[in-house]
Amino acid sequence: MAKRIVPVFMLAALAALCLAGDGAVPAEGGAEIPAEEKYVALTFDDGPRRATTERLLDGLRERGVRATFFLIGRQIEDNAALVARMAEEGHQIGNHTWSHQRLDNILPDEAAREVARTEAALETLLGGGEYWLRPPYGQVPEGADFGVPMVKWCVDPRDWESRDTEKVARAILDNVEPGSIILLHDIYPTSVDAALRVVDRLQEEGYWFVTVEELLWLNGVKPEAGRMYRSGRG
Ligand code: NI
């Protein structure tokens, strides 16, 4: 699903950059986009969770922002409308295993099942596609290949620990740079608030928020199955 969006987006981005010259052009959502490219990806794990994810989607839509959601498989069916909305609004949707298992701590077939079952749930709901994997805790067994690209992060504000909007936003703003993949969890109200605060601030600084898949393509990285990506640079 996200796959189809990439070329369209890239054309739009290139067109915007060509038109921009040294100045700025208005982007979708009304933000000013400077000619300099500053792309970054927000990623959200452990959802969907209706109360918080819905509010996040509203906030992202208002700001013209696309993000990446790594979903827990067993939470998909009860939140089907929310997941369908994510896809419709151009977010990338990925796999965070069926029951949030640390994949290097369980038997190989169990790990494969955790991934496959979530993939099947996403395919049932959204149709075929490539659902990239974010392994819980960023851990996979040595040499594991689940048939899709895997995504870690390079900016981790440990939002689950502090649950403090100001602290989380500050930790992101202090560490972000073009190409960053930022880790958040859309199951905490404080993380939703922090994410939207960070978007407002970084859009003012000329950042564009894109999906992980778009971020890699925009950095000239061709995603490969079985490889782990930590930032836009690979
Ligand atoms: Ni997780």
Coordinates of N, CA and C and ligand atoms in Angstrom, one line a residue:
M1 N 0.8 -1.2 0.0 CA 0.0 0.0 0.0 C 0.9 1.3 0.0
A2 N 1.8 1.3 1.0 CA 2.7 2.5 1.0 C 3.6 2.5 -0.2
K3 N 3.8 1.4 -0.8 CA 4.7 1.3 -1.9 C 4.2 2.2 -3.1
R4 N 2.9 2.2 -3.3 CA 2.4 2.9 -4.4 C 2.6 4.4 -4.2
I5 N 2.7 4.8 -2.9 CA 2.7 6.2 -2.6 C 4.1 6.8 -2.9
V6 N 5.1 6.0 -2.8 CA 6.5 6.6 -2.9 C 6.8 7.3 -4.2
P7 N 6.6 6.7 -5.4 CA 6.9 7.4 -6.6 C 6.2 8.7 -6.7
V8 N 4.9 8.7 -6.4 CA 4.1 9.9 -6.5 C 4.7 11.0 -5.6
F9 N 5.0 10.6 -4.3 CA 5.5 11.5 -3.4 C 6.9 12.1 -3.9
M10 N 7.7 11.2 -4.4 CA 9.0 11.6 -4.9 C 8.9 12.6 -6.0
L11 N 8.0 12.4 -6.9 CA 7.8 13.3 -8.0 C 7.4 14.7 -7.4
A12 N 6.4 14.6 -6.5 CA 5.9 15.9 -5.9 C 7.1 16.6 -5.2
A13 N 7.9 15.8 -4.5 CA 9.0 16.5 -3.7 C 10.0 17.1 -4.7
L14 N 10.3 16.3 -5.8 CA 11.3 16.9 -6.8 C 10.7 18.1 -7.4
A15 N 9.4 18.1 -7.8 CA 8.8 19.2 -8.4 C 8.9 20.4 -7.4
A16 N 8.6 20.2 -6.2 CA 8.7 21.2 -5.2 C 10.1 21.8 -5.1
L17 N 11.1 20.9 -5.1 CA 12.4 21.4 -5.0 C 12.8 22.2 -6.2
C18 N 12.4 21.7 -7.4 CA 12.8 22.4 -8.7 C 12.1 23.8 -8.7
L19 N 10.9 23.9 -8.2 CA 10.2 25.1 -8.3 C 10.7 26.1 -7.2
A20 N 11.3 25.5 -6.1 CA 11.6 26.3 -5.0 C 12.7 27.3 -5.2
G21 N 13.7 26.8 -6.0 CA 14.9 27.7 -6.1 C 15.5 27.9 -4.8
D22 N 15.8 29.2 -4.5 CA 16.4 29.5 -3.2 C 15.3 29.8 -2.2
G23 N 14.1 29.9 -2.6 CA 13.0 30.4 -1.8 C 12.3 29.2 -1.1
A24 N 11.0 29.4 -0.9 CA 10.2 28.4 -0.3 C 8.9 28.3 -1.1
V25 N 8.3 27.1 -1.1 CA 7.0 26.9 -1.7 C 6.0 26.4 -0.7
P26 N 4.8 26.7 -0.8 CA 3.8 26.2 0.1 C 3.6 24.7 -0.2
A27 N 3.6 23.9 0.9 CA 3.4 22.4 0.7 C 1.9 22.1 1.1
E28 N 1.6 20.8 0.8 CA 0.3 20.3 1.3 C 0.2 20.5 2.8
G29 N -0.9 21.0 3.2 CA -1.0 21.2 4.7 C -0.6 22.6 5.1
G30 N -0.1 23.4 4.1 CA 0.2 24.8 4.3 C 1.5 25.1 4.9
A31 N 2.4 24.1 5.1 CA 3.7 24.4 5.7 C 4.6 25.0 4.6
E32 N 5.5 25.8 5.0 CA 6.5 26.4 4.1 C 7.7 25.4 4.0
I33 N 8.0 25.0 2.8 CA 9.1 24.0 2.6 C 10.3 24.7 1.9
P34 N 11.4 24.8 2.7 CA 12.6 25.5 2.1 C 13.2 24.6 1.0
A35 N 14.0 25.1 0.2 CA 14.6 24.4 -0.9 C 15.5 23.3 -0.3
E36 N 16.1 23.5 0.8 CA 17.0 22.6 1.4 C 16.2 21.4 1.9
E37 N 16.8 20.2 1.6 CA 16.0 19.0 2.0 C 16.3 18.6 3.4
K38 N 15.3 18.6 4.3 CA 15.4 18.1 5.6 C 14.3 17.1 5.9
Y39 N 14.5 15.8 5.7 CA 13.5 14.9 5.8 C 13.7 14.1 7.1
V40 N 12.6 13.7 7.8 CA 12.7 12.9 9.0 C 11.5 12.0 9.1
A41 N 11.6 10.9 9.8 CA 10.5 10.0 9.9 C 10.1 9.7 11.4
L42 N 8.8 10.0 11.7 CA 8.3 9.6 13.0 C 7.8 8.2 12.9
T43 N 8.1 7.4 13.9 CA 7.6 6.0 13.9 C 6.9 5.8 15.2
F44 N 5.8 5.1 15.2 CA 5.0 4.8 16.4 C 4.8 3.3 16.5
D45 N 5.2 2.8 17.7 CA 5.0 1.4 18.0 C 3.9 1.1 19.0
D46 N 3.5 -0.2 19.0 CA 2.7 -0.8 20.1 C 1.2 -0.5 19.9
G47 N 0.8 0.3 18.9 CA -0.6 0.6 18.7 C -1.2 -0.5 17.8
P48 N -2.4 -0.3 17.3 CA -3.2 0.9 17.6 C -3.9 0.8 18.9
R49 N -4.2 2.0 19.5 CA -5.0 2.1 20.7 C -5.9 3.3 20.4
R50 N -7.2 3.0 20.4 CA -8.2 4.0 19.9 C -8.0 5.4 20.5
A51 N -8.0 5.5 21.8 CA -8.1 6.8 22.5 C -6.9 7.7 22.0
T52 N -5.8 7.1 21.9 CA -4.6 7.9 21.6 C -4.3 8.0 20.1
T53 N -4.4 6.8 19.4 CA -4.0 6.8 18.0 C -4.9 7.7 17.2
E54 N -6.2 7.7 17.5 CA -7.1 8.6 16.8 C -6.8 10.0 16.9
R55 N -6.4 10.5 18.1 CA -6.1 11.9 18.3 C -4.8 12.2 17.5
L56 N -3.8 11.2 17.5 CA -2.6 11.4 16.8 C -2.9 11.6 15.3
L57 N -3.7 10.7 14.8 CA -4.0 10.8 13.3 C -4.7 12.1 13.0
D58 N -5.6 12.6 13.8 CA -6.2 13.9 13.6 C -5.1 15.0 13.5
G59 N -4.2 15.0 14.5 CA -3.1 16.0 14.6 C -2.2 15.9 13.4
L60 N -1.8 14.7 13.0 CA -0.9 14.5 11.8 C -1.6 15.0 10.5
R61 N -2.9 14.7 10.4 CA -3.7 15.2 9.2 C -3.7 16.7 9.1
E62 N -4.0 17.3 10.3 CA -4.0 18.8 10.3 C -2.7 19.4 9.9
R63 N -1.6 18.7 10.1 CA -0.3 19.3 9.9 C 0.3 18.8 8.5
G64 N -0.5 17.9 7.8 CA 0.0 17.4 6.5 C 1.2 16.5 6.7
V65 N 1.2 15.7 7.8 CA 2.4 14.9 8.1 C 2.0 13.4 7.9
R66 N 3.0 12.7 7.3 CA 2.9 11.2 7.2 C 3.9 10.6 8.1
A67 N 3.4 9.5 8.8 CA 4.3 8.8 9.7 C 4.3 7.3 9.4
T68 N 4.9 6.5 10.3 CA 5.0 5.1 10.1 C 4.5 4.4 11.4
F69 N 3.6 3.5 11.3 CA 3.0 2.8 12.4 C 3.4 1.3 12.4
F70 N 4.0 0.8 13.4 CA 4.3 -0.6 13.6 C 3.3 -1.2 14.6
L71 N 2.4 -2.0 14.0 CA 1.2 -2.4 14.8 C 1.4 -3.8 15.4
I72 N 0.8 -3.9 16.6 CA 0.8 -5.2 17.2 C -0.4 -6.0 16.6
G73 N -0.1 -7.2 16.1 CA -1.1 -7.9 15.3 C -2.4 -8.2 16.0
R74 N -2.4 -8.5 17.3 CA -3.6 -8.9 18.0 C -4.5 -7.7 18.3
Q75 N -4.0 -6.5 18.1 CA -4.8 -5.3 18.3 C -5.4 -4.8 17.0
I76 N -5.2 -5.5 15.9 CA -5.6 -4.9 14.6 C -7.1 -5.1 14.4
E77 N -7.6 -6.3 14.6 CA -9.0 -6.5 14.3 C -10.0 -5.6 15.0
D78 N -9.7 -5.4 16.3 CA -10.6 -4.5 17.1 C -10.5 -3.0 16.7
N79 N -9.5 -2.7 16.0 CA -9.2 -1.3 15.6 C -9.2 -1.2 14.1
A80 N -9.9 -2.0 13.4 CA -9.8 -2.1 11.9 C -10.1 -0.8 11.2
A81 N -11.1 0.0 11.7 CA -11.4 1.3 11.0 C -10.2 2.2 11.2
L82 N -9.6 2.2 12.3 CA -8.4 3.1 12.6 C -7.2 2.7 11.7
V83 N -7.0 1.4 11.5 CA -5.9 1.0 10.7 C -6.2 1.3 9.2
A84 N -7.4 1.1 8.8 CA -7.8 1.5 7.4 C -7.6 3.0 7.2
R85 N -7.9 3.8 8.2 CA -7.7 5.2 8.1 C -6.2 5.6 7.9
M86 N -5.4 4.9 8.7 CA -3.9 5.2 8.6 C -3.5 5.0 7.1
A87 N -4.0 3.9 6.5 CA -3.6 3.6 5.2 C -4.1 4.6 4.2
E88 N -5.4 5.0 4.4 CA -6.0 6.0 3.5 C -5.3 7.3 3.6
E89 N -4.8 7.6 4.8 CA -4.2 9.0 4.9 C -2.7 8.9 4.6
G90 N -2.2 7.8 4.0 CA -0.9 7.8 3.4 C 0.2 7.4 4.4
H91 N -0.1 6.9 5.6 CA 0.9 6.5 6.5 C 1.4 5.1 6.1
Q92 N 2.7 4.8 6.5 CA 3.2 3.5 6.2 C 2.8 2.6 7.4
I93 N 2.4 1.4 7.1 CA 2.0 0.5 8.2 C 2.9 -0.7 8.1
G94 N 3.4 -1.0 9.3 CA 4.3 -2.1 9.5 C 3.9 -3.1 10.6
N95 N 4.8 -4.0 10.8 CA 4.5 -5.2 11.6 C 5.4 -5.1 12.9
H96 N 4.7 -5.3 14.1 CA 5.5 -5.2 15.3 C 5.2 -6.5 16.1
T97 N 5.0 -7.6 15.3 CA 4.7 -9.0 15.8 C 3.3 -9.1 16.4
W98 N 2.8 -10.3 16.5 CA 1.4 -10.5 16.9 C 1.2 -10.2 18.4
S99 N 2.2 -10.6 19.3 CA 2.0 -10.3 20.7 C 3.2 -9.7 21.4
H100 N 3.9 -8.9 20.6 CA 5.0 -8.2 21.2 C 6.1 -9.1 21.8
Q101 N 6.5 -10.0 21.1 CA 7.5 -11.0 21.5 C 8.9 -10.5 21.1
R102 N 9.8 -10.7 22.0 CA 11.2 -10.5 21.7 C 11.7 -11.7 20.8
L103 N 11.9 -11.4 19.5 CA 12.1 -12.5 18.6 C 13.4 -13.3 18.8
D104 N 14.3 -12.8 19.5 CA 15.6 -13.6 19.7 C 15.4 -14.4 21.0
N105 N 14.3 -14.3 21.6 CA 14.1 -15.1 22.9 C 13.2 -16.3 22.7
I106 N 12.6 -16.4 21.5 CA 11.7 -17.5 21.3 C 12.2 -18.4 20.1
L107 N 11.6 -19.6 20.0 CA 12.0 -20.5 18.9 C 11.8 -19.9 17.6
P108 N 12.6 -20.3 16.6 CA 12.5 -19.7 15.2 C 11.1 -19.9 14.6
D109 N 10.4 -21.0 14.8 CA 9.1 -21.1 14.2 C 8.1 -20.2 14.9
E110 N 8.3 -20.1 16.2 CA 7.4 -19.2 16.9 C 7.6 -17.8 16.4
A111 N 8.8 -17.4 16.2 CA 9.1 -16.0 15.8 C 8.5 -15.8 14.4
A112 N 8.7 -16.8 13.5 CA 8.1 -16.7 12.2 C 6.6 -16.6 12.2
R113 N 6.0 -17.3 13.2 CA 4.5 -17.2 13.3 C 4.0 -15.8 13.8
E114 N 4.8 -15.3 14.7 CA 4.5 -14.0 15.3 C 4.4 -12.9 14.2
V115 N 5.4 -13.0 13.2 CA 5.4 -12.1 12.1 C 4.4 -12.4 11.1
A116 N 4.2 -13.7 10.7 CA 3.3 -14.1 9.6 C 1.9 -13.8 10.0
R117 N 1.5 -14.1 11.3 CA 0.1 -13.9 11.7 C -0.3 -12.4 11.6
T118 N 0.6 -11.5 11.9 CA 0.4 -10.1 11.8 C 0.3 -9.7 10.4
E119 N 1.2 -10.2 9.6 CA 1.2 -9.9 8.1 C -0.2 -10.3 7.5
A120 N -0.7 -11.5 7.9 CA -1.9 -12.0 7.4 C -3.1 -11.1 7.8
A121 N -3.1 -10.6 9.1 CA -4.1 -9.7 9.5 C -4.1 -8.4 8.7
L122 N -2.9 -7.9 8.4 CA -2.8 -6.7 7.6 C -3.3 -6.9 6.2
E123 N -2.9 -8.1 5.7 CA -3.3 -8.3 4.3 C -4.8 -8.5 4.2
T124 N -5.4 -9.1 5.2 CA -6.9 -9.3 5.2 C -7.6 -7.9 5.2
L125 N -7.0 -7.0 6.0 CA -7.6 -5.7 6.1 C -7.3 -4.7 5.0
L126 N -6.0 -4.7 4.6 CA -5.6 -3.7 3.7 C -5.2 -4.2 2.3
G127 N -5.1 -5.5 2.2 CA -4.7 -6.1 0.9 C -3.2 -6.4 0.9
G128 N -2.8 -7.0 -0.1 CA -1.4 -7.5 -0.2 C -0.5 -6.2 -0.2
G129 N 0.7 -6.5 0.2 CA 1.7 -5.3 0.2 C 2.9 -5.8 1.0
E130 N 3.8 -4.9 1.2 CA 5.0 -5.3 2.0 C 4.9 -4.6 3.3
Y131 N 4.8 -5.4 4.4 CA 4.7 -4.8 5.7 C 6.0 -4.9 6.4
W132 N 6.7 -3.9 6.5 CA 8.1 -3.9 7.1 C 8.0 -4.2 8.6
L133 N 9.1 -4.8 9.1 CA 9.1 -5.3 10.4 C 9.9 -4.4 11.4
R134 N 9.3 -4.0 12.5 CA 10.1 -3.4 13.6 C 10.0 -4.5 14.7
P135 N 11.1 -5.2 14.9 CA 11.1 -6.2 15.9 C 11.0 -5.5 17.3
P136 N 10.2 -6.1 18.2 CA 10.1 -5.5 19.5 C 11.5 -5.5 20.2
Y137 N 11.8 -4.4 20.8 CA 13.1 -4.1 21.5 C 14.2 -4.0 20.4
G138 N 13.9 -4.0 19.1 CA 14.9 -3.9 18.1 C 15.7 -5.1 17.9
Q139 N 15.3 -6.2 18.5 CA 16.1 -7.4 18.5 C 15.6 -8.5 17.6
V140 N 16.5 -9.1 16.8 CA 16.1 -10.3 16.1 C 17.3 -11.3 16.2
P141 N 17.0 -12.6 16.0 CA 18.1 -13.6 16.1 C 19.1 -13.2 15.0
E142 N 20.4 -13.6 15.3 CA 21.5 -13.3 14.4 C 21.1 -13.9 13.0
G143 N 21.2 -13.1 12.0 CA 21.0 -13.6 10.6 C 19.5 -13.8 10.2
A144 N 18.6 -13.4 11.0 CA 17.2 -13.6 10.7 C 16.7 -12.8 9.5
D145 N 15.9 -13.4 8.7 CA 15.4 -12.7 7.5 C 13.9 -13.1 7.5
F146 N 13.1 -12.1 7.7 CA 11.6 -12.3 7.7 C 11.0 -11.9 6.4
G147 N 11.9 -11.7 5.4 CA 11.4 -11.5 4.0 C 11.0 -10.0 3.7
V148 N 11.3 -9.1 4.7 CA 11.0 -7.7 4.5 C 12.1 -6.9 5.1
P149 N 12.2 -5.6 4.7 CA 13.2 -4.8 5.4 C 12.8 -4.6 6.9
M150 N 13.8 -4.4 7.8 CA 13.5 -4.2 9.2 C 14.0 -2.8 9.6
V151 N 13.3 -2.2 10.6 CA 13.5 -0.8 10.9 C 13.8 -0.7 12.4
K152 N 15.0 -0.1 12.7 CA 15.2 0.3 14.1 C 15.0 1.8 14.1
W153 N 15.8 2.5 14.8 CA 15.7 4.0 15.0 C 17.0 4.6 15.4
C154 N 17.2 5.9 15.3 CA 18.4 6.5 15.8 C 18.1 7.6 16.9
V155 N 16.8 7.9 17.0 CA 16.4 8.9 18.1 C 15.4 8.2 19.0
D156 N 15.8 8.0 20.2 CA 14.9 7.3 21.2 C 14.7 8.1 22.4
P157 N 13.6 8.8 22.5 CA 13.3 9.7 23.7 C 12.8 8.9 24.9
R158 N 12.8 7.6 24.8 CA 12.3 6.7 25.9 C 11.0 7.3 26.5
D159 N 10.1 7.5 25.6 CA 8.8 8.1 26.0 C 8.0 7.2 26.9
W160 N 8.1 5.9 26.8 CA 7.4 4.9 27.7 C 7.9 5.0 29.1
E161 N 9.1 5.5 29.3 CA 9.7 5.6 30.7 C 9.2 6.9 31.4
S162 N 9.4 8.0 30.7 CA 9.2 9.3 31.4 C 7.7 9.7 31.4
R163 N 7.0 9.3 30.2 CA 5.6 9.7 30.0 C 5.4 11.2 30.4
D164 N 6.4 12.0 29.9 CA 6.4 13.4 30.2 C 6.6 14.2 28.9
T165 N 5.5 14.9 28.5 CA 5.5 15.5 27.2 C 6.7 16.4 26.9
E166 N 7.0 17.3 27.9 CA 8.1 18.2 27.7 C 9.5 17.5 27.6
K167 N 9.7 16.5 28.4 CA 10.9 15.7 28.4 C 11.1 15.0 27.0
V168 N 10.0 14.4 26.6 CA 10.1 13.6 25.4 C 10.3 14.5 24.2
A169 N 9.6 15.6 24.1 CA 9.8 16.6 23.0 C 11.2 17.1 23.0
R170 N 11.7 17.4 24.2 CA 13.1 18.0 24.3 C 14.1 16.9 23.8
A171 N 13.9 15.7 24.3 CA 14.9 14.6 23.9 C 14.9 14.5 22.4
I172 N 13.8 14.6 21.7 CA 13.8 14.5 20.3 C 14.5 15.7 19.6
L173 N 14.1 16.9 20.1 CA 14.6 18.1 19.4 C 16.1 18.3 19.6
D174 N 16.6 17.7 20.8 CA 18.0 17.8 21.0 C 18.8 16.9 20.1
N175 N 18.2 15.8 19.6 CA 19.0 14.8 18.9 C 18.6 14.6 17.5
V176 N 17.5 15.2 17.0 CA 17.1 15.0 15.6 C 18.1 15.7 14.7
E177 N 18.2 15.1 13.5 CA 18.9 15.7 12.4 C 18.3 15.2 11.1
P178 N 18.5 15.8 10.0 CA 17.9 15.3 8.7 C 18.3 13.8 8.5
G179 N 17.3 13.0 8.2 CA 17.5 11.5 8.0 C 17.2 10.7 9.3
S180 N 16.8 11.4 10.4 CA 16.5 10.6 11.6 C 15.3 9.8 11.5
I181 N 15.3 8.6 12.1 CA 14.1 7.8 12.4 C 13.9 7.9 13.9
I182 N 12.7 8.4 14.3 CA 12.4 8.7 15.7 C 11.4 7.7 16.2
L183 N 11.7 7.1 17.4 CA 10.9 6.1 18.0 C 10.0 6.7 19.0
L184 N 8.7 6.4 18.8 CA 7.7 6.8 19.8 C 6.6 5.7 19.9
H185 N 5.7 5.9 20.9 CA 4.7 4.9 21.1 C 3.3 5.6 21.2
D186 N 2.4 5.3 20.3 CA 1.2 6.0 20.2 C 0.1 5.5 21.2
I187 N 0.6 4.9 22.2 CA -0.3 4.4 23.2 C -0.3 5.3 24.5
Y188 N 0.5 6.3 24.5 CA 0.6 7.2 25.6 C 0.1 8.6 25.2
P189 N -0.8 9.2 25.9 CA -1.2 10.6 25.6 C -0.1 11.6 25.5
T190 N 0.9 11.4 26.4 CA 2.1 12.3 26.5 C 2.9 12.2 25.2
S191 N 3.0 11.0 24.6 CA 3.7 10.8 23.4 C 3.1 11.4 22.2
V192 N 1.7 11.4 22.2 CA 1.0 12.0 21.1 C 1.2 13.5 21.2
D193 N 1.1 14.1 22.4 CA 1.3 15.5 22.6 C 2.7 15.9 22.2
A194 N 3.7 15.1 22.6 CA 5.1 15.4 22.3 C 5.3 15.3 20.8
A195 N 4.8 14.3 20.1 CA 4.9 14.2 18.7 C 4.4 15.4 18.0
L196 N 3.2 15.9 18.4 CA 2.6 17.0 17.7 C 3.4 18.3 17.9
R197 N 3.9 18.4 19.2 CA 4.8 19.6 19.5 C 6.0 19.6 18.7
V198 N 6.6 18.4 18.5 CA 7.9 18.3 17.7 C 7.6 18.6 16.2
V199 N 6.5 18.1 15.7 CA 6.1 18.4 14.3 C 6.0 19.9 14.2
D200 N 5.3 20.6 15.1 CA 5.1 22.1 14.9 C 6.5 22.8 14.9
R201 N 7.3 22.4 15.8 CA 8.6 23.0 15.9 C 9.5 22.7 14.7
L202 N 9.6 21.5 14.3 CA 10.5 21.1 13.2 C 9.9 21.6 11.8
Q203 N 8.6 21.7 11.7 CA 8.1 22.3 10.4 C 8.5 23.7 10.3
E204 N 8.6 24.4 11.4 CA 9.0 25.8 11.4 C 10.5 25.9 11.0
E205 N 11.2 24.8 11.3 CA 12.7 24.8 10.9 C 12.9 24.2 9.5
G206 N 11.8 23.9 8.8 CA 11.9 23.5 7.4 C 11.9 22.0 7.2
Y207 N 11.6 21.2 8.2 CA 11.6 19.8 8.1 C 10.4 19.3 7.4
W208 N 10.5 18.2 6.6 CA 9.4 17.5 6.1 C 9.3 16.1 6.8
F209 N 8.1 15.7 7.1 CA 7.9 14.4 7.8 C 7.4 13.4 6.8
V210 N 8.1 12.3 6.6 CA 7.8 11.3 5.6 C 7.8 10.0 6.2
T211 N 7.3 9.0 5.5 CA 7.4 7.6 6.0 C 8.8 7.1 6.0
V212 N 9.1 6.0 6.7 CA 10.4 5.4 6.6 C 10.8 5.0 5.2
E213 N 9.8 4.4 4.5 CA 10.1 4.0 3.1 C 10.5 5.2 2.3
E214 N 9.7 6.3 2.4 CA 10.1 7.5 1.7 C 11.4 8.0 2.1
L215 N 11.7 8.0 3.4 CA 13.0 8.5 3.9 C 14.2 7.8 3.2
L216 N 14.1 6.5 3.1 CA 15.2 5.7 2.6 C 15.3 6.1 1.1
W217 N 14.2 6.1 0.3 CA 14.3 6.4 -1.1 C 14.8 7.8 -1.3
L218 N 14.4 8.7 -0.5 CA 14.8 10.1 -0.7 C 16.3 10.3 -0.4
N219 N 16.9 9.3 0.4 CA 18.3 9.3 0.7 C 19.1 8.4 -0.3
G220 N 18.4 7.9 -1.3 CA 19.0 7.1 -2.3 C 19.3 5.7 -1.8
V221 N 18.6 5.2 -0.7 CA 18.9 3.9 -0.2 C 17.7 3.0 -0.7
K222 N 18.1 1.9 -1.3 CA 17.1 1.0 -1.8 C 16.9 -0.1 -0.8
P223 N 15.7 -0.1 -0.2 CA 15.5 -1.1 0.9 C 15.6 -2.5 0.5
E224 N 16.2 -3.3 1.3 CA 16.4 -4.8 1.0 C 15.8 -5.6 2.1
A225 N 15.1 -6.7 1.8 CA 14.6 -7.6 2.8 C 15.7 -8.2 3.6
G226 N 15.4 -8.3 4.9 CA 16.4 -8.9 5.8 C 17.4 -8.0 6.4
R227 N 17.4 -6.7 5.9 CA 18.4 -5.7 6.4 C 17.7 -4.8 7.4
M228 N 18.5 -4.4 8.4 CA 17.9 -3.5 9.4 C 18.4 -2.0 9.1
Y229 N 17.4 -1.1 9.2 CA 17.7 0.3 8.9 C 17.5 1.1 10.1
R230 N 18.4 2.0 10.4 CA 18.4 2.8 11.6 C 18.1 4.3 11.4
S231 N 18.4 4.7 10.1 CA 18.2 6.1 9.8 C 18.0 6.1 8.3
G232 N 17.8 7.3 7.8 CA 17.6 7.5 6.3 C 18.8 7.1 5.5
R233 N 20.0 7.1 6.2 CA 21.2 6.7 5.5 C 21.5 5.2 5.5
G234 N 20.6 4.5 6.1 CA 20.7 3.0 6.0 C 20.9 2.4 7.3
Ligands
NI1 NI 7.1 -2.3 21.1

